[in-house]
Amino acid sequence: MNGSGTGFTTTGAGGGDSINEIKTDIITLTRFILTEQGRYATQATGDFTLLLNSLQFAFKFISHNIRRATLVNLIGLAGATNSTGDDQKKLDVIGDEIFINAMRASGKVKVLVSEEQEEIMVFEGDGKYCVVCDPIDGSSNLDAGVSVGTIFGVYKLQPDSAGGVSDVLRAGTEMVAAGYTMYGASANLVLTTGNGVNGFTLDNALGEFILTHPDMKIPKKRAIYSVNEGNTVYWDTPTQDYFHNLKYPPEGQKPYSSRYIGSMVADMHRTLLYGGIFAYPSDSKSKNGKLRLLYECFPMAFLVEQAGGLATTGTQRILELVPKHIHDRSGIFLGSEKEVQKVIDTYKKYEISA
């Protein structure tokens, strides 16, 4: 065995040499957060680091329950609806409870917004942060074994605030952190604190999120679109025109490929890695859009912009919107810069012609 600072070499039993390099200097999420704090926030109190540690505990706990959901009968309806009218799955309820308890126990969170709760939750103590979340997004796909995920965003409590709804009814540009954890073959956490995007994978043996995708950048363009085309008949003219042009390009050009899973976290994870565009436009059936602005659109838009992409309603930058209610919805197009710019240009064309 030949030891080194980053791994070791073993000799194969058959006489031939085989090299197995095991990286021992791994970067865990906790180590990464502390390093980032030393680099960008030297006067920090450590509260944000403790909050992110509580978040990763919630992700691990939810991941554990999802992996064993079928075995312990956690799949199926719980017999209730959540604050936005969606039928609640048993895992929705458990995921919500995990998140609430983790944020309360952290001592660093004052206000919590969850898709599963009608109103905000205000915790006791002197927490300085507000967390907005969809504990288990895409849970309707659980029975089919499709990847689901947790989406979250973090605001800093406003100065001299005792904690209230005004602390979260703010533009997405004021978020200090956002991300998602996708629960699939492995648990993948993608995080931004405003200094780029980094991806971590949960090592179940170590019980740690390991940095596996540092400094993630979304490709500038890619001929892939992800949208529920069953809603085509309800779309406005610019949206219909945009997608028609992707599918029926000028002669000599290839049409775009369609990739749609139906779970926002899974669709966005693929889009972030490979490029292209994800869309859930507002339409005549859902005039204000389908996705929740505060804890779905804002966090994903923050991530995409930090990775070099764009996020828009078609006419407005997503992060500049200001919600009037914690469960407000919005239409959204987000992904590769050049792909989303085509959407913006299409809407501008129709504005000019009007």
XYZ file of C-alpha atoms in Angstrom:
354
model
C 0.000 0.000 0.000
C 1.434 3.311 -1.040
C -0.029 6.131 1.085
C -0.399 9.672 -0.148
C -2.219 12.834 0.846
C -5.230 12.147 -1.375
C -5.487 8.385 -1.758
C -3.678 5.040 -1.820
C -2.652 2.388 -4.294
C -3.330 -1.346 -3.980
C -1.885 -4.276 -5.917
C -4.325 -6.676 -7.562
C -4.507 -10.275 -6.294
C -3.741 -11.656 -9.740
C -0.298 -10.110 -9.841
C -1.288 -7.185 -12.066
C -1.333 -3.713 -10.644
C -4.692 -2.051 -10.161
C -4.909 1.481 -8.911
C -7.764 2.433 -6.625
C -7.614 6.033 -5.595
C -9.706 6.885 -2.592
C -9.998 10.576 -1.955
C -9.575 11.237 1.742
C -9.580 15.053 1.631
C -13.278 15.392 0.904
C -15.272 18.604 1.200
C -18.440 18.139 3.223
C -21.278 20.654 3.172
C -20.349 21.832 6.676
C -16.716 22.348 5.686
C -17.797 24.141 2.527
C -20.100 26.507 4.444
C -17.378 27.371 6.953
C -14.896 28.016 4.137
C -17.366 30.250 2.326
C -18.068 32.115 5.538
C -14.363 32.807 6.024
C -14.071 33.997 2.425
C -17.133 36.192 2.048
C -18.412 36.978 5.553
C -15.500 37.345 7.953
C -17.680 39.236 10.467
C -20.367 36.543 10.474
C -21.803 35.325 13.778
C -22.110 31.698 12.673
C -25.917 31.777 12.816
C -26.248 31.182 9.080
C -23.899 28.202 9.285
C -26.006 26.677 12.061
C -29.157 27.280 10.021
C -27.705 25.468 7.000
C -26.682 22.585 9.255
C -30.301 22.318 10.439
C -31.475 22.396 6.819
C -29.189 19.529 5.845
C -30.459 17.495 8.797
C -34.021 17.969 7.486
C -32.934 16.842 4.001
C -31.274 13.700 5.405
C -34.344 12.855 7.484
C -36.725 13.347 4.544
C -34.426 11.312 2.269
C -34.439 8.477 4.800
C -38.254 8.425 4.932
C -38.637 8.547 1.142
C -36.303 5.560 0.665
C -38.451 3.446 2.974
C -41.836 4.965 2.063
C -43.320 1.884 0.408
C -42.113 -0.450 3.146
C -43.750 1.510 5.943
C -46.872 2.535 3.997
C -46.053 6.235 3.605
C -47.271 6.354 0.010
C -50.881 7.331 -0.562
C -53.204 10.153 0.422
C -53.420 11.407 3.980
C -57.036 12.478 3.509
C -56.533 16.245 3.532
C -55.564 19.126 1.275
C -52.793 21.641 1.837
C -52.905 25.448 1.827
C -52.886 25.625 -1.967
C -55.638 23.045 -2.482
C -53.437 20.088 -3.454
C -54.239 16.660 -2.019
C -51.724 15.865 0.712
C -49.701 12.678 0.590
C -48.662 11.031 3.852
C -45.076 11.981 3.047
C -46.128 15.618 2.517
C -47.347 15.712 6.097
C -44.256 13.982 7.497
C -41.897 16.143 5.423
C -43.648 19.264 6.683
C -43.340 18.137 10.298
C -39.648 17.344 9.816
C -39.021 20.788 8.374
C -40.970 22.610 11.080
C -39.221 20.784 13.892
C -35.759 21.211 12.370
C -36.209 24.940 11.802
C -37.673 25.490 15.267
C -34.877 23.493 16.919
C -32.168 25.435 15.088
C -32.937 28.534 17.131
C -31.914 30.631 14.125
C -35.243 30.805 12.289
C -37.909 33.312 13.259
C -40.389 32.885 10.389
C -41.210 29.741 8.414
C -43.420 29.503 5.326
C -44.411 26.040 4.110
C -46.589 25.049 1.189
C -48.408 22.748 3.585
C -49.370 25.527 6.039
C -52.020 28.164 5.379
C -50.256 30.894 7.378
C -46.708 31.739 8.377
C -45.212 30.193 11.501
C -43.387 32.504 13.917
C -41.023 30.806 16.361
C -39.934 31.959 19.789
C -36.382 33.149 20.320
C -34.134 35.622 18.585
C -33.771 33.912 15.212
C -32.605 36.239 12.453
C -33.730 34.292 9.389
C -36.905 33.442 7.491
C -37.164 30.136 5.626
C -39.658 29.457 2.823
C -40.074 25.900 1.570
C -41.955 23.260 -0.320
C -41.020 20.260 1.867
C -41.749 17.606 -0.769
C -42.336 18.998 -4.261
C -43.758 16.589 -6.827
C -45.193 14.192 -4.262
C -47.984 13.172 -6.661
C -45.262 11.247 -8.528
C -44.143 9.214 -5.516
C -46.315 6.205 -6.292
C -44.592 5.917 -9.680
C -41.089 6.109 -8.203
C -40.323 9.463 -9.854
C -37.745 11.711 -8.185
C -39.188 14.350 -5.866
C -37.472 17.072 -3.897
C -37.402 19.840 -1.312
C -37.199 23.462 -2.490
C -36.179 26.219 -0.076
C -35.198 29.863 0.148
C -33.800 31.982 2.968
C -34.367 35.655 3.785
C -32.736 37.626 6.555
C -35.216 39.063 9.060
C -35.799 42.765 8.507
C -34.160 45.125 11.042
C -36.119 45.508 14.307
C -38.758 43.013 13.154
C -40.391 40.700 15.663
C -41.258 38.323 12.828
C -44.219 38.737 10.530
C -45.527 38.211 7.030
C -43.801 41.375 5.778
C -40.467 39.631 6.354
C -41.188 37.221 3.493
C -43.373 39.268 1.160
C -40.260 40.650 -0.508
C -38.641 40.452 -3.920
C -36.599 37.377 -4.720
C -33.544 39.613 -5.109
C -33.483 39.895 -1.303
C -32.988 36.163 -0.720
C -29.636 35.309 0.861
C -29.685 31.597 0.032
C -31.741 29.097 -1.932
C -31.595 25.580 -3.231
C -33.213 22.207 -3.578
C -32.558 18.623 -2.617
C -33.591 15.968 -5.127
C -34.375 12.532 -3.736
C -33.642 9.973 -6.436
C -31.010 7.278 -6.825
C -29.107 9.511 -4.430
C -29.955 12.696 -2.554
C -28.536 15.683 -4.455
C -28.417 19.098 -2.801
C -27.891 22.132 -5.038
C -27.193 25.340 -3.122
C -26.456 29.003 -3.678
C -25.612 31.621 -1.070
C -25.216 34.318 -3.697
C -21.690 33.336 -4.714
C -22.313 30.786 -7.445
C -23.953 27.362 -7.351
C -22.547 24.170 -5.865
C -23.881 20.616 -5.843
C -23.547 18.038 -3.065
C -24.396 14.343 -2.949
C -25.424 12.543 0.232
C -23.048 9.725 1.156
C -25.355 7.481 3.153
C -22.463 5.577 4.726
C -20.851 8.753 6.059
C -24.133 10.563 6.630
C -22.654 13.644 4.987
C -23.363 15.747 1.924
C -20.164 15.726 -0.169
C -19.245 18.418 -2.701
C -19.483 16.660 -6.071
C -20.436 19.488 -8.459
C -18.425 22.613 -7.610
C -19.169 25.940 -9.293
C -22.032 24.692 -11.463
C -22.698 26.612 -14.685
C -25.708 26.074 -16.908
C -24.802 25.826 -20.623
C -25.549 29.031 -22.547
C -27.840 27.154 -24.926
C -29.200 23.668 -25.536
C -31.935 22.427 -27.840
C -34.087 20.885 -25.077
C -37.394 22.125 -23.738
C -39.331 20.908 -20.730
C -43.003 21.846 -20.516
C -46.421 20.240 -20.056
C -47.685 20.380 -23.644
C -51.089 19.171 -22.506
C -51.746 22.824 -21.657
C -50.949 24.092 -25.164
C -54.569 25.002 -25.902
C -54.626 27.310 -22.856
C -51.378 29.187 -23.631
C -51.284 32.772 -24.848
C -50.155 33.511 -28.412
C -46.479 34.376 -27.636
C -46.026 31.106 -25.701
C -47.661 29.051 -28.452
C -45.519 30.798 -31.056
C -42.315 30.224 -29.077
C -42.813 26.479 -28.680
C -44.089 26.093 -32.250
C -40.807 27.564 -33.494
C -38.828 25.101 -31.371
C -40.689 22.121 -32.849
C -40.918 23.386 -36.421
C -37.686 25.270 -37.180
C -36.698 26.610 -40.629
C -35.723 23.983 -43.188
C -32.250 22.593 -42.564
C -32.389 23.053 -38.765
C -33.168 20.351 -36.223
C -36.194 20.634 -33.954
C -35.680 20.753 -30.186
C -35.949 17.630 -28.045
C -38.671 17.419 -25.413
C -37.864 16.189 -21.896
C -40.612 16.506 -19.277
C -40.796 14.543 -16.037
C -43.526 16.478 -14.255
C -41.534 16.989 -11.063
C -40.089 20.518 -10.963
C -36.998 19.537 -8.991
C -36.154 16.664 -11.342
C -36.826 18.734 -14.478
C -34.777 21.647 -13.145
C -31.901 19.419 -12.042
C -31.606 18.060 -15.570
C -31.916 21.560 -17.063
C -29.234 22.946 -14.747
C -26.827 20.143 -15.655
C -27.490 19.838 -19.398
C -28.993 23.180 -20.381
C -32.205 24.038 -22.199
C -35.375 25.602 -20.857
C -37.982 24.628 -18.273
C -41.348 26.360 -18.460
C -44.657 26.421 -16.641
C -46.353 29.435 -18.260
C -49.429 31.170 -16.967
C -52.427 30.473 -19.215
C -56.155 30.953 -19.559
C -56.801 28.122 -17.094
C -54.281 29.379 -14.497
C -54.088 33.102 -15.185
C -51.563 33.729 -12.412
C -49.539 30.635 -13.171
C -49.356 27.316 -11.376
C -46.080 27.372 -9.444
C -45.782 29.185 -6.137
C -43.672 32.315 -6.374
C -42.131 32.442 -2.911
C -40.921 28.892 -2.418
C -40.758 27.441 -5.945
C -40.112 30.199 -8.498
C -37.828 32.441 -6.412
C -35.403 29.721 -5.225
C -35.111 28.147 -8.681
C -34.696 31.547 -10.354
C -31.987 32.491 -7.834
C -30.116 29.245 -8.558
C -30.420 29.574 -12.326
C -29.240 33.190 -12.386
C -26.281 32.337 -10.141
C -25.412 29.539 -12.584
C -25.459 31.978 -15.524
C -29.012 31.505 -16.773
C -32.189 33.596 -16.860
C -35.651 33.375 -15.308
C -38.676 35.343 -16.520
C -42.451 35.404 -16.705
C -41.978 36.320 -20.357
C -42.200 40.027 -19.624
C -40.660 40.406 -16.143
C -37.599 39.098 -14.341
C -38.861 36.568 -11.788
C -36.644 37.749 -8.925
C -37.954 41.309 -9.201
C -41.562 40.293 -8.537
C -43.009 41.036 -5.087
C -45.609 38.571 -3.758
C -48.742 39.938 -2.085
C -49.551 36.662 -0.356
C -47.295 33.856 0.819
C -48.915 31.384 -1.586
C -49.013 33.621 -4.683
C -48.363 31.904 -8.007
C -46.559 32.891 -11.185
C -45.865 31.682 -14.679
C -42.185 31.002 -15.315
C -39.587 30.287 -18.007
C -36.076 29.553 -16.810
C -32.886 27.899 -17.975
C -30.051 28.613 -20.405
C -29.486 32.296 -21.111
C -29.905 32.153 -24.883
C -32.968 29.901 -24.699
C -34.817 32.114 -22.203
C -33.808 35.222 -24.137
C -35.753 33.820 -27.099
C -38.866 33.791 -24.918
C -38.294 37.395 -23.863
C -37.731 38.414 -27.487
C -40.923 36.634 -28.568
C -43.001 38.501 -25.996
C -41.371 41.796 -27.018
C -42.263 41.082 -30.651
C -45.926 40.746 -29.760
C -45.837 43.876 -27.583
C -44.473 45.872 -30.509
C -47.026 44.457 -32.952
C -49.834 45.244 -30.500
